[in-house]
PDB file of C-alpha atoms and ligand atoms in Angstrom:
ATOM      1  CA  MET C   1       4.634  19.737  33.432  1.00  0.00           C
ATOM      2  CA  ASN C   2       1.456  17.662  32.890  1.00  0.00           C
ATOM      3  CA  PHE C   3       2.224  16.296  29.445  1.00  0.00           C
ATOM      4  CA  ASP C   4      -0.620  13.777  29.679  1.00  0.00           C
ATOM      5  CA  HIS C   5      -3.180  16.542  30.241  1.00  0.00           C
ATOM      6  CA  ILE C   6      -1.880  18.784  27.431  1.00  0.00           C
ATOM      7  CA  LEU C   7      -1.610  16.105  24.889  1.00  0.00           C
ATOM      8  CA  ASN C   8      -5.056  14.549  25.643  1.00  0.00           C
ATOM      9  CA  ASN C   9      -6.626  17.995  25.341  1.00  0.00           C
ATOM     10  CA  LEU C  10      -4.846  18.519  22.070  1.00  0.00           C
ATOM     11  CA  HIS C  11      -6.031  15.109  20.708  1.00  0.00           C
ATOM     12  CA  VAL C  12      -9.672  15.926  21.610  1.00  0.00           C
ATOM     13  CA  LYS C  13      -9.423  19.446  20.221  1.00  0.00           C
ATOM     14  CA  CYS C  14      -7.804  18.415  16.867  1.00  0.00           C
ATOM     15  CA  SER C  15     -10.154  15.424  16.509  1.00  0.00           C
ATOM     16  CA  ALA C  16     -13.047  17.750  16.624  1.00  0.00           C
ATOM     17  CA  GLU C  17     -11.614  20.275  14.059  1.00  0.00           C
ATOM     18  CA  LYS C  18     -12.368  20.003  10.384  1.00  0.00           C
ATOM     19  CA  ASP C  19      -9.410  18.542   8.542  1.00  0.00           C
ATOM     20  CA  THR C  20      -9.096  19.858   5.072  1.00  0.00           C
ATOM     21  CA  GLY C  21      -6.189  17.538   4.203  1.00  0.00           C
ATOM     22  CA  LYS C  22      -6.182  14.704   1.697  1.00  0.00           C
ATOM     23  CA  ILE C  23      -4.580  11.258   1.919  1.00  0.00           C
ATOM     24  CA  ALA C  24      -1.576  10.678  -0.510  1.00  0.00           C
ATOM     25  CA  ASN C  25      -3.053   9.149  -3.471  1.00  0.00           C
ATOM     26  CA  TYR C  26      -0.117   8.812  -5.848  1.00  0.00           C
ATOM     27  CA  ILE C  27       0.854   5.504  -4.309  1.00  0.00           C
ATOM     28  CA  PRO C  28      -2.229   3.381  -4.790  1.00  0.00           C
ATOM     29  CA  GLU C  29      -1.670   1.075  -1.689  1.00  0.00           C
ATOM     30  CA  LEU C  30      -1.473   4.138   0.647  1.00  0.00           C
ATOM     31  CA  LYS C  31      -5.059   5.068  -0.215  1.00  0.00           C
ATOM     32  CA  LYS C  32      -6.238   2.020   1.801  1.00  0.00           C
ATOM     33  CA  VAL C  33      -5.497   3.687   5.046  1.00  0.00           C
ATOM     34  CA  ASN C  34      -8.403   4.845   7.277  1.00  0.00           C
ATOM     35  CA  ALA C  35      -8.144   8.747   6.968  1.00  0.00           C
ATOM     36  CA  ASN C  36      -9.387   9.313  10.530  1.00  0.00           C
ATOM     37  CA  LYS C  37      -6.574   7.494  12.278  1.00  0.00           C
ATOM     38  CA  PHE C  38      -4.873   9.811  14.788  1.00  0.00           C
ATOM     39  CA  GLY C  39      -2.213   8.874  17.327  1.00  0.00           C
ATOM     40  CA  ILE C  40       0.348  10.742  19.455  1.00  0.00           C
ATOM     41  CA  TYR C  41       3.361   9.388  21.359  1.00  0.00           C
ATOM     42  CA  LEU C  42       5.645  11.420  23.509  1.00  0.00           C
ATOM     43  CA  ASP C  43       8.855   9.845  24.844  1.00  0.00           C
ATOM     44  CA  THR C  44      10.882  11.984  27.189  1.00  0.00           C
ATOM     45  CA  LEU C  45      14.454  11.309  28.229  1.00  0.00           C
ATOM     46  CA  SER C  46      13.335  11.418  31.799  1.00  0.00           C
ATOM     47  CA  THR C  47      11.469   8.272  31.050  1.00  0.00           C
ATOM     48  CA  GLU C  48       8.124   9.854  31.132  1.00  0.00           C
ATOM     49  CA  GLN C  49       5.892   8.609  28.202  1.00  0.00           C
ATOM     50  CA  VAL C  50       2.404   9.603  26.996  1.00  0.00           C
ATOM     51  CA  GLY C  51       0.548   7.541  24.289  1.00  0.00           C
ATOM     52  CA  ILE C  52      -2.932   8.677  22.954  1.00  0.00           C
ATOM     53  CA  GLY C  53      -5.300   7.333  20.283  1.00  0.00           C
ATOM     54  CA  ASP C  54      -3.873   5.159  17.560  1.00  0.00           C
ATOM     55  CA  CYS C  55      -0.389   5.503  18.855  1.00  0.00           C
ATOM     56  CA  ASN C  56       0.334   1.732  18.748  1.00  0.00           C
ATOM     57  CA  GLU C  57      -0.821   1.074  15.147  1.00  0.00           C
ATOM     58  CA  LYS C  58       1.764   0.793  12.523  1.00  0.00           C
ATOM     59  CA  PHE C  59       1.662   3.000   9.515  1.00  0.00           C
ATOM     60  CA  SER C  60       3.746   3.607   6.358  1.00  0.00           C
ATOM     61  CA  ILE C  61       6.681   5.861   7.610  1.00  0.00           C
ATOM     62  CA  GLN C  62       7.556   6.851   4.037  1.00  0.00           C
ATOM     63  CA  SER C  63      10.060   9.759   4.053  1.00  0.00           C
ATOM     64  CA  ILE C  64      10.639   9.437   7.856  1.00  0.00           C
ATOM     65  CA  SER C  65      12.920   6.453   6.659  1.00  0.00           C
ATOM     66  CA  LYS C  66      15.279   9.112   5.147  1.00  0.00           C
ATOM     67  CA  VAL C  67      16.434   9.991   8.653  1.00  0.00           C
ATOM     68  CA  PHE C  68      17.431   6.320   9.321  1.00  0.00           C
ATOM     69  CA  THR C  69      19.241   5.860   6.048  1.00  0.00           C
ATOM     70  CA  LEU C  70      21.206   9.153   6.487  1.00  0.00           C
ATOM     71  CA  THR C  71      22.068   8.048  10.050  1.00  0.00           C
ATOM     72  CA  LEU C  72      23.352   4.776   8.859  1.00  0.00           C
ATOM     73  CA  ALA C  73      25.289   6.326   5.896  1.00  0.00           C
ATOM     74  CA  LEU C  74      26.984   8.930   8.205  1.00  0.00           C
ATOM     75  CA  LYS C  75      27.765   6.150  10.692  1.00  0.00           C
ATOM     76  CA  ILE C  76      29.489   3.770   8.228  1.00  0.00           C
ATOM     77  CA  ILE C  77      30.717   6.177   5.590  1.00  0.00           C
ATOM     78  CA  GLY C  78      31.219   9.399   7.295  1.00  0.00           C
ATOM     79  CA  ASP C  79      31.735  12.892   5.927  1.00  0.00           C
ATOM     80  CA  LYS C  80      32.462  11.579   2.405  1.00  0.00           C
ATOM     81  CA  ILE C  81      28.688  11.457   1.794  1.00  0.00           C
ATOM     82  CA  TRP C  82      28.574  15.239   1.639  1.00  0.00           C
ATOM     83  CA  LYS C  83      30.531  15.184  -1.732  1.00  0.00           C
ATOM     84  CA  ARG C  84      27.377  13.623  -3.275  1.00  0.00           C
ATOM     85  CA  VAL C  85      24.626  15.287  -1.454  1.00  0.00           C
ATOM     86  CA  GLY C  86      24.244  18.886  -0.111  1.00  0.00           C
ATOM     87  CA  VAL C  87      22.819  20.291   3.190  1.00  0.00           C
ATOM     88  CA  GLU C  88      20.869  23.256   2.007  1.00  0.00           C
ATOM     89  CA  PRO C  89      17.130  23.562   2.101  1.00  0.00           C
ATOM     90  CA  SER C  90      15.617  23.183  -1.358  1.00  0.00           C
ATOM     91  CA  GLY C  91      12.521  25.459  -1.071  1.00  0.00           C
ATOM     92  CA  ASP C  92      10.870  23.136  -3.579  1.00  0.00           C
ATOM     93  CA  PRO C  93       8.611  20.175  -3.216  1.00  0.00           C
ATOM     94  CA  PHE C  94      10.179  16.841  -2.111  1.00  0.00           C
ATOM     95  CA  ASN C  95       9.883  15.340  -5.618  1.00  0.00           C
ATOM     96  CA  SER C  96      10.799  18.403  -7.666  1.00  0.00           C
ATOM     97  CA  LEU C  97      13.328  17.825 -10.463  1.00  0.00           C
ATOM     98  CA  VAL C  98      13.920  21.546 -11.208  1.00  0.00           C
ATOM     99  CA  GLN C  99      17.205  22.100  -9.257  1.00  0.00           C
ATOM    100  CA  LEU C 100      18.663  18.737 -10.018  1.00  0.00           C
ATOM    101  CA  GLU C 101      19.567  19.526 -13.595  1.00  0.00           C
ATOM    102  CA  LEU C 102      20.838  23.036 -12.955  1.00  0.00           C
ATOM    103  CA  GLU C 103      22.965  21.631 -10.061  1.00  0.00           C
ATOM    104  CA  LYS C 104      24.444  18.838 -12.073  1.00  0.00           C
ATOM    105  CA  GLY C 105      22.894  15.877 -10.318  1.00  0.00           C
ATOM    106  CA  ILE C 106      23.849  16.963  -6.766  1.00  0.00           C
ATOM    107  CA  PRO C 107      20.721  16.925  -4.675  1.00  0.00           C
ATOM    108  CA  ARG C 108      20.271  19.853  -2.225  1.00  0.00           C
ATOM    109  CA  ASN C 109      19.857  17.681   0.815  1.00  0.00           C
ATOM    110  CA  PRO C 110      19.374  14.039   1.941  1.00  0.00           C
ATOM    111  CA  PHE C 111      15.663  14.544   2.765  1.00  0.00           C
ATOM    112  CA  ILE C 112      14.171  15.252  -0.624  1.00  0.00           C
ATOM    113  CA  ASN C 113      13.699  12.227  -2.855  1.00  0.00           C
ATOM    114  CA  SER C 114      16.791  12.798  -5.052  1.00  0.00           C
ATOM    115  CA  GLY C 115      18.964  13.123  -1.889  1.00  0.00           C
ATOM    116  CA  ALA C 116      17.565  10.031  -0.314  1.00  0.00           C
ATOM    117  CA  LEU C 117      18.188   8.167  -3.658  1.00  0.00           C
ATOM    118  CA  VAL C 118      21.828   9.142  -3.464  1.00  0.00           C
ATOM    119  CA  ILE C 119      22.008   7.922   0.132  1.00  0.00           C
ATOM    120  CA  ALA C 120      20.400   4.805  -1.004  1.00  0.00           C
ATOM    121  CA  ASP C 121      22.987   4.342  -3.648  1.00  0.00           C
ATOM    122  CA  LEU C 122      25.852   4.795  -1.107  1.00  0.00           C
ATOM    123  CA  LEU C 123      24.271   2.181   1.144  1.00  0.00           C
ATOM    124  CA  VAL C 124      23.667  -0.289  -1.622  1.00  0.00           C
ATOM    125  CA  SER C 125      27.432  -0.027  -2.473  1.00  0.00           C
ATOM    126  CA  LYS C 126      28.382  -0.499   1.169  1.00  0.00           C
ATOM    127  CA  LEU C 127      26.053  -3.033   2.731  1.00  0.00           C
ATOM    128  CA  LYS C 128      25.957  -6.830   2.080  1.00  0.00           C
ATOM    129  CA  ASN C 129      22.218  -7.145   2.353  1.00  0.00           C
ATOM    130  CA  PRO C 130      21.018  -3.482   2.086  1.00  0.00           C
ATOM    131  CA  LYS C 131      17.366  -4.022   3.098  1.00  0.00           C
ATOM    132  CA  GLU C 132      17.960  -6.532   6.013  1.00  0.00           C
ATOM    133  CA  ASP C 133      21.070  -4.653   7.378  1.00  0.00           C
ATOM    134  CA  THR C 134      19.074  -1.333   7.375  1.00  0.00           C
ATOM    135  CA  LEU C 135      16.085  -3.030   9.070  1.00  0.00           C
ATOM    136  CA  ASN C 136      18.315  -4.532  11.592  1.00  0.00           C
ATOM    137  CA  PHE C 137      19.879  -1.107  12.274  1.00  0.00           C
ATOM    138  CA  ILE C 138      16.434   0.459  12.797  1.00  0.00           C
ATOM    139  CA  ARG C 139      15.375  -2.582  15.013  1.00  0.00           C
ATOM    140  CA  LYS C 140      18.519  -1.892  17.117  1.00  0.00           C
ATOM    141  CA  ILE C 141      17.922   1.884  17.610  1.00  0.00           C
ATOM    142  CA  SER C 142      14.328   1.190  18.365  1.00  0.00           C
ATOM    143  CA  ASN C 143      15.061  -1.611  20.727  1.00  0.00           C
ATOM    144  CA  ASN C 144      12.410  -3.559  18.900  1.00  0.00           C
ATOM    145  CA  GLN C 145      12.729  -6.693  16.540  1.00  0.00           C
ATOM    146  CA  ASN C 146       9.225  -6.291  15.229  1.00  0.00           C
ATOM    147  CA  ILE C 147       9.882  -3.774  12.397  1.00  0.00           C
ATOM    148  CA  TYR C 148       9.307  -4.768   8.804  1.00  0.00           C
ATOM    149  CA  SER C 149       8.818  -3.286   5.345  1.00  0.00           C
ATOM    150  CA  ASN C 150       5.517  -3.747   3.580  1.00  0.00           C
ATOM    151  CA  GLU C 151       6.213  -5.350   0.307  1.00  0.00           C
ATOM    152  CA  SER C 152       2.805  -4.485  -1.255  1.00  0.00           C
ATOM    153  CA  ILE C 153       3.301  -0.795  -0.579  1.00  0.00           C
ATOM    154  CA  ALA C 154       6.895  -0.907  -1.971  1.00  0.00           C
ATOM    155  CA  ALA C 155       5.621  -2.797  -5.118  1.00  0.00           C
ATOM    156  CA  SER C 156       2.831  -0.323  -5.575  1.00  0.00           C
ATOM    157  CA  GLU C 157       5.235   2.639  -5.372  1.00  0.00           C
ATOM    158  CA  LYS C 158       7.597   0.993  -7.814  1.00  0.00           C
ATOM    159  CA  LYS C 159       4.847   0.501 -10.395  1.00  0.00           C
ATOM    160  CA  TYR C 160       3.847   4.153 -10.359  1.00  0.00           C
ATOM    161  CA  GLY C 161       7.095   5.779  -9.261  1.00  0.00           C
ATOM    162  CA  PHE C 162       7.808   7.637 -12.610  1.00  0.00           C
ATOM    163  CA  LYS C 163       9.183  10.708 -11.002  1.00  0.00           C
ATOM    164  CA  ASN C 164      11.607   8.871  -8.779  1.00  0.00           C
ATOM    165  CA  ALA C 165      12.762   6.944 -11.800  1.00  0.00           C
ATOM    166  CA  ALA C 166      13.254  10.345 -13.564  1.00  0.00           C
ATOM    167  CA  HIS C 167      15.329  11.616 -10.643  1.00  0.00           C
ATOM    168  CA  ILE C 168      17.594   8.625 -10.487  1.00  0.00           C
ATOM    169  CA  ASN C 169      18.150   8.417 -14.190  1.00  0.00           C
ATOM    170  CA  LEU C 170      18.974  12.114 -14.280  1.00  0.00           C
ATOM    171  CA  MET C 171      21.494  11.675 -11.427  1.00  0.00           C
ATOM    172  CA  LYS C 172      22.975   8.546 -13.190  1.00  0.00           C
ATOM    173  CA  SER C 173      23.506  10.644 -16.372  1.00  0.00           C
ATOM    174  CA  PHE C 174      25.661  13.024 -14.078  1.00  0.00           C
ATOM    175  CA  GLY C 175      27.594  10.155 -12.649  1.00  0.00           C
ATOM    176  CA  ASN C 176      26.088  10.606  -9.196  1.00  0.00           C
ATOM    177  CA  ILE C 177      24.479   7.022  -9.026  1.00  0.00           C
ATOM    178  CA  LYS C 178      26.966   4.073  -9.069  1.00  0.00           C
ATOM    179  CA  ASN C 179      24.756   1.046  -8.863  1.00  0.00           C
ATOM    180  CA  SER C 180      21.965  -0.096 -11.084  1.00  0.00           C
ATOM    181  CA  VAL C 181      18.923   2.179 -11.124  1.00  0.00           C
ATOM    182  CA  ASP C 182      16.618  -0.778 -10.497  1.00  0.00           C
ATOM    183  CA  GLU C 183      18.584  -1.998  -7.432  1.00  0.00           C
ATOM    184  CA  VAL C 184      18.574   1.437  -5.805  1.00  0.00           C
ATOM    185  CA  LEU C 185      15.035   2.231  -6.419  1.00  0.00           C
ATOM    186  CA  ASP C 186      13.975  -1.170  -4.974  1.00  0.00           C
ATOM    187  CA  TYR C 187      15.986  -0.508  -1.803  1.00  0.00           C
ATOM    188  CA  TYR C 188      14.574   3.090  -1.666  1.00  0.00           C
ATOM    189  CA  TYR C 189      11.034   1.890  -2.043  1.00  0.00           C
ATOM    190  CA  GLN C 190      11.527  -0.826   0.679  1.00  0.00           C
ATOM    191  CA  MET C 191      12.816   1.823   3.110  1.00  0.00           C
ATOM    192  CA  CYS C 192       9.850   4.141   2.387  1.00  0.00           C
ATOM    193  CA  ALA C 193       7.426   1.160   2.935  1.00  0.00           C
ATOM    194  CA  ILE C 194       8.687   0.403   6.558  1.00  0.00           C
ATOM    195  CA  GLU C 195       5.895   0.457   8.952  1.00  0.00           C
ATOM    196  CA  MET C 196       6.206   1.785  12.466  1.00  0.00           C
ATOM    197  CA  SER C 197       3.803   3.058  15.078  1.00  0.00           C
ATOM    198  CA  CYS C 198       4.034   6.483  16.745  1.00  0.00           C
ATOM    199  CA  LYS C 199       5.407   4.750  19.869  1.00  0.00           C
ATOM    200  CA  GLU C 200       8.108   2.971  17.876  1.00  0.00           C
ATOM    201  CA  LEU C 201       9.054   6.177  16.095  1.00  0.00           C
ATOM    202  CA  ALA C 202       9.214   8.279  19.197  1.00  0.00           C
ATOM    203  CA  SER C 203      11.387   5.690  20.798  1.00  0.00           C
ATOM    204  CA  SER C 204      13.794   5.359  17.834  1.00  0.00           C
ATOM    205  CA  PHE C 205      14.177   9.124  17.579  1.00  0.00           C
ATOM    206  CA  GLN C 206      15.237   9.399  21.157  1.00  0.00           C
ATOM    207  CA  LEU C 207      18.641   8.746  19.789  1.00  0.00           C
ATOM    208  CA  PHE C 208      18.634  12.254  18.230  1.00  0.00           C
ATOM    209  CA  ALA C 209      17.340  13.833  21.466  1.00  0.00           C
ATOM    210  CA  ASN C 210      20.145  12.022  23.405  1.00  0.00           C
ATOM    211  CA  GLY C 211      23.258  13.241  21.613  1.00  0.00           C
ATOM    212  CA  GLY C 212      23.580   9.927  19.520  1.00  0.00           C
ATOM    213  CA  VAL C 213      23.407   7.602  22.497  1.00  0.00           C
ATOM    214  CA  LEU C 214      20.768   4.912  22.847  1.00  0.00           C
ATOM    215  CA  PRO C 215      18.948   5.681  26.094  1.00  0.00           C
ATOM    216  CA  TYR C 216      18.180   2.056  26.743  1.00  0.00           C
ATOM    217  CA  ASN C 217      21.729   0.688  26.826  1.00  0.00           C
ATOM    218  CA  ASN C 218      23.971   3.792  26.640  1.00  0.00           C
ATOM    219  CA  GLU C 219      25.608   2.748  23.394  1.00  0.00           C
ATOM    220  CA  GLU C 220      26.851   5.536  21.248  1.00  0.00           C
ATOM    221  CA  ILE C 221      25.475   5.186  17.703  1.00  0.00           C
ATOM    222  CA  LEU C 222      26.504   8.666  16.505  1.00  0.00           C
ATOM    223  CA  THR C 223      29.053  11.131  17.698  1.00  0.00           C
ATOM    224  CA  PRO C 224      27.547  14.322  19.235  1.00  0.00           C
ATOM    225  CA  SER C 225      28.714  16.151  16.136  1.00  0.00           C
ATOM    226  CA  TYR C 226      27.049  13.777  13.763  1.00  0.00           C
ATOM    227  CA  THR C 227      23.878  13.972  15.823  1.00  0.00           C
ATOM    228  CA  LYS C 228      24.016  17.775  15.714  1.00  0.00           C
ATOM    229  CA  ARG C 229      24.240  17.580  11.914  1.00  0.00           C
ATOM    230  CA  ILE C 230      21.261  15.276  11.538  1.00  0.00           C
ATOM    231  CA  ASN C 231      19.118  17.442  13.810  1.00  0.00           C
ATOM    232  CA  ALA C 232      20.260  20.566  11.832  1.00  0.00           C
ATOM    233  CA  THR C 233      19.372  18.941   8.523  1.00  0.00           C
ATOM    234  CA  MET C 234      15.983  17.836   9.934  1.00  0.00           C
ATOM    235  CA  GLN C 235      15.410  21.539  11.106  1.00  0.00           C
ATOM    236  CA  LEU C 236      16.199  22.963   7.772  1.00  0.00           C
ATOM    237  CA  CYS C 237      15.072  20.309   5.272  1.00  0.00           C
ATOM    238  CA  GLY C 238      12.836  17.780   7.128  1.00  0.00           C
ATOM    239  CA  LEU C 239       9.514  19.346   6.026  1.00  0.00           C
ATOM    240  CA  TYR C 240      10.713  20.269   2.408  1.00  0.00           C
ATOM    241  CA  ASP C 241       9.199  23.581   1.220  1.00  0.00           C
ATOM    242  CA  GLU C 242       7.412  23.906   4.536  1.00  0.00           C
ATOM    243  CA  ALA C 243      10.463  23.743   6.702  1.00  0.00           C
ATOM    244  CA  GLY C 244      10.400  27.508   7.340  1.00  0.00           C
ATOM    245  CA  ASN C 245       6.865  27.384   8.513  1.00  0.00           C
ATOM    246  CA  PHE C 246       7.650  24.417  10.673  1.00  0.00           C
ATOM    247  CA  ALA C 247      10.564  26.288  12.370  1.00  0.00           C
ATOM    248  CA  PHE C 248       8.421  29.352  12.594  1.00  0.00           C
ATOM    249  CA  LYS C 249       5.432  27.601  14.259  1.00  0.00           C
ATOM    250  CA  VAL C 250       6.930  24.571  16.017  1.00  0.00           C
ATOM    251  CA  GLY C 251      10.660  25.202  16.456  1.00  0.00           C
ATOM    252  CA  LEU C 252      12.008  21.628  16.535  1.00  0.00           C
ATOM    253  CA  PRO C 253      13.985  19.454  14.144  1.00  0.00           C
ATOM    254  CA  GLY C 254      11.489  17.179  12.483  1.00  0.00           C
ATOM    255  CA  LYS C 255      10.759  14.841   9.636  1.00  0.00           C
ATOM    256  CA  SER C 256       7.557  14.073   7.820  1.00  0.00           C
ATOM    257  CA  GLY C 257       6.330  11.432   5.540  1.00  0.00           C
ATOM    258  CA  VAL C 258       3.418  11.111   3.134  1.00  0.00           C
ATOM    259  CA  GLY C 259       2.006   8.333   5.246  1.00  0.00           C
ATOM    260  CA  GLY C 260       0.898  11.137   7.568  1.00  0.00           C
ATOM    261  CA  GLY C 261       3.582  10.787  10.199  1.00  0.00           C
ATOM    262  CA  ILE C 262       5.693  13.612  11.599  1.00  0.00           C
ATOM    263  CA  VAL C 263       8.449  12.980  14.216  1.00  0.00           C
ATOM    264  CA  ALA C 264      10.133  15.853  16.063  1.00  0.00           C
ATOM    265  CA  VAL C 265      12.971  15.998  18.512  1.00  0.00           C
ATOM    266  CA  CYS C 266      13.712  18.422  21.331  1.00  0.00           C
ATOM    267  CA  PRO C 267      17.390  17.887  22.016  1.00  0.00           C
ATOM    268  CA  HIS C 268      18.107  16.708  25.626  1.00  0.00           C
ATOM    269  CA  LYS C 269      14.408  16.489  26.294  1.00  0.00           C
ATOM    270  CA  TYR C 270      11.996  14.384  24.229  1.00  0.00           C
ATOM    271  CA  ALA C 271      10.994  12.849  20.900  1.00  0.00           C
ATOM    272  CA  ILE C 272       7.458  12.987  19.781  1.00  0.00           C
ATOM    273  CA  ALA C 273       5.644  11.267  17.004  1.00  0.00           C
ATOM    274  CA  ILE C 274       2.195  12.032  15.554  1.00  0.00           C
ATOM    275  CA  TRP C 275       0.156  10.220  12.848  1.00  0.00           C
ATOM    276  CA  SER C 276      -2.865  11.494  10.957  1.00  0.00           C
ATOM    277  CA  PRO C 277      -3.001  10.569   7.288  1.00  0.00           C
ATOM    278  CA  LYS C 278      -4.536  13.735   5.775  1.00  0.00           C
ATOM    279  CA  LEU C 279      -1.893  15.833   4.226  1.00  0.00           C
ATOM    280  CA  ASN C 280      -1.722  19.505   3.210  1.00  0.00           C
ATOM    281  CA  LYS C 281      -0.613  20.655  -0.233  1.00  0.00           C
ATOM    282  CA  LYS C 282       3.028  20.303   0.821  1.00  0.00           C
ATOM    283  CA  GLY C 283       2.621  16.637   1.725  1.00  0.00           C
ATOM    284  CA  ASN C 284       2.683  17.184   5.540  1.00  0.00           C
ATOM    285  CA  SER C 285      -0.051  15.933   7.941  1.00  0.00           C
ATOM    286  CA  VAL C 286      -2.405  18.714   8.839  1.00  0.00           C
ATOM    287  CA  LYS C 287      -3.234  17.374  12.246  1.00  0.00           C
ATOM    288  CA  ALA C 288       0.411  16.448  13.225  1.00  0.00           C
ATOM    289  CA  LEU C 289       1.496  20.028  12.463  1.00  0.00           C
ATOM    290  CA  LYS C 290      -1.341  21.434  14.529  1.00  0.00           C
ATOM    291  CA  VAL C 291      -0.568  19.305  17.498  1.00  0.00           C
ATOM    292  CA  LEU C 292       3.165  20.132  17.303  1.00  0.00           C
ATOM    293  CA  GLU C 293       2.509  23.821  17.022  1.00  0.00           C
ATOM    294  CA  GLU C 294       0.234  23.844  20.073  1.00  0.00           C
ATOM    295  CA  PHE C 295       2.423  21.490  22.118  1.00  0.00           C
ATOM    296  CA  THR C 296       5.475  23.649  21.816  1.00  0.00           C
ATOM    297  CA  THR C 297       3.511  26.884  22.378  1.00  0.00           C
ATOM    298  CA  GLN C 298       1.983  25.557  25.573  1.00  0.00           C
ATOM    299  CA  THR C 299       5.025  23.773  27.019  1.00  0.00           C
ATOM    300  CA  GLU C 300       7.482  26.361  25.661  1.00  0.00           C
ATOM    301  CA  LEU C 301       9.745  23.329  24.960  1.00  0.00           C
ATOM    302  CA  SER C 302      11.222  24.185  21.589  1.00  0.00           C
ATOM    303  CA  ILE C 303      14.796  24.921  20.608  1.00  0.00           C
ATOM    304  CA  PHE C 304      14.191  28.707  20.239  1.00  0.00           C
TER     305      PHE C 304
HETATM  306  N1  LIG O   1       7.885   7.256  -1.020  1.00  0.00           N
HETATM  307  C1  LIG O   1       7.622   8.603  -1.229  1.00  0.00           C
HETATM  308  C2  LIG O   1       8.220   9.193  -2.497  1.00  0.00           C
HETATM  309  O1  LIG O   1       9.281   8.683  -2.914  1.00  0.00           O
HETATM  310  C3  LIG O   1       8.091   9.408  -0.109  1.00  0.00           C
HETATM  311  C4  LIG O   1       7.742  10.800  -0.135  1.00  0.00           C
HETATM  312  C5  LIG O   1       7.465  11.450   1.228  1.00  0.00           C
HETATM  313  O2  LIG O   1       7.114  10.792   2.237  1.00  0.00           O
HETATM  314  N2  LIG O   1       7.450  12.739   1.266  1.00  0.00           N
HETATM  315  O3  LIG O   1       7.587   9.948  -3.125  1.00  0.00           O
END
């Protein structure tokens, strides 16, 4: 299969198409990004790699970080985490408060904001230096020491993050947040503000394509069973209230972020990351969705 040819054609085609999306503007610092950035990176387990456009430029990974924090929580705490967060798709926007009160402060899944805040609370309880320990974990699975969080993006989100503050306070009132609201929010925002390139994301997500084993040194980070659970959660919840459409059109476990990135995994075959900052109304990158839909259609490499 000529991946290079397919992805280059898709990059040219999608660059020429009118993009009706809009950059996320509710985090002021995120508005500074150039809306026309567009990168693609494919990393196959058979060591073939294809990088196109702005694939080496770092961007704000935002909710893609929720996959890393879930992975770390599952690794160090195990199945006990599921007492405090569910695994069902929410069918609501990533920052919706509606279900949280009805369901007594137990978020539907770890990939909506409330769920990631619970995972953040669990990690704040367990880790000595939550931010550094998590960054080191991500550096390890990416085989790359050059991964940092952008403090001005984290601070900007903290200043305007009224809705996340509402989520965490509501959950605290139900007893589902054990640490101080401020400490957990700080850690959550620092994780959202991590910056990585498409290349770095595709390389770190190979772990989920490779049954939980790091391809670069064969170390098992997750059991096959936990890897299956993370992929299943990405499939059903990774794109929030657009997860059905994503399964329908793309057919891969994936995770998006409001920085404009989407990473998707084809178990036993590849991980692919795409970045284009303009988002649709559900908060997902318009161009990244288009590339993934066409890529799995042309290659027939999806899980279905
Ligand atoms: N930091 C963002 C928030 O909490 C992440 C949202 C996202 O990427 N979908 O709203």
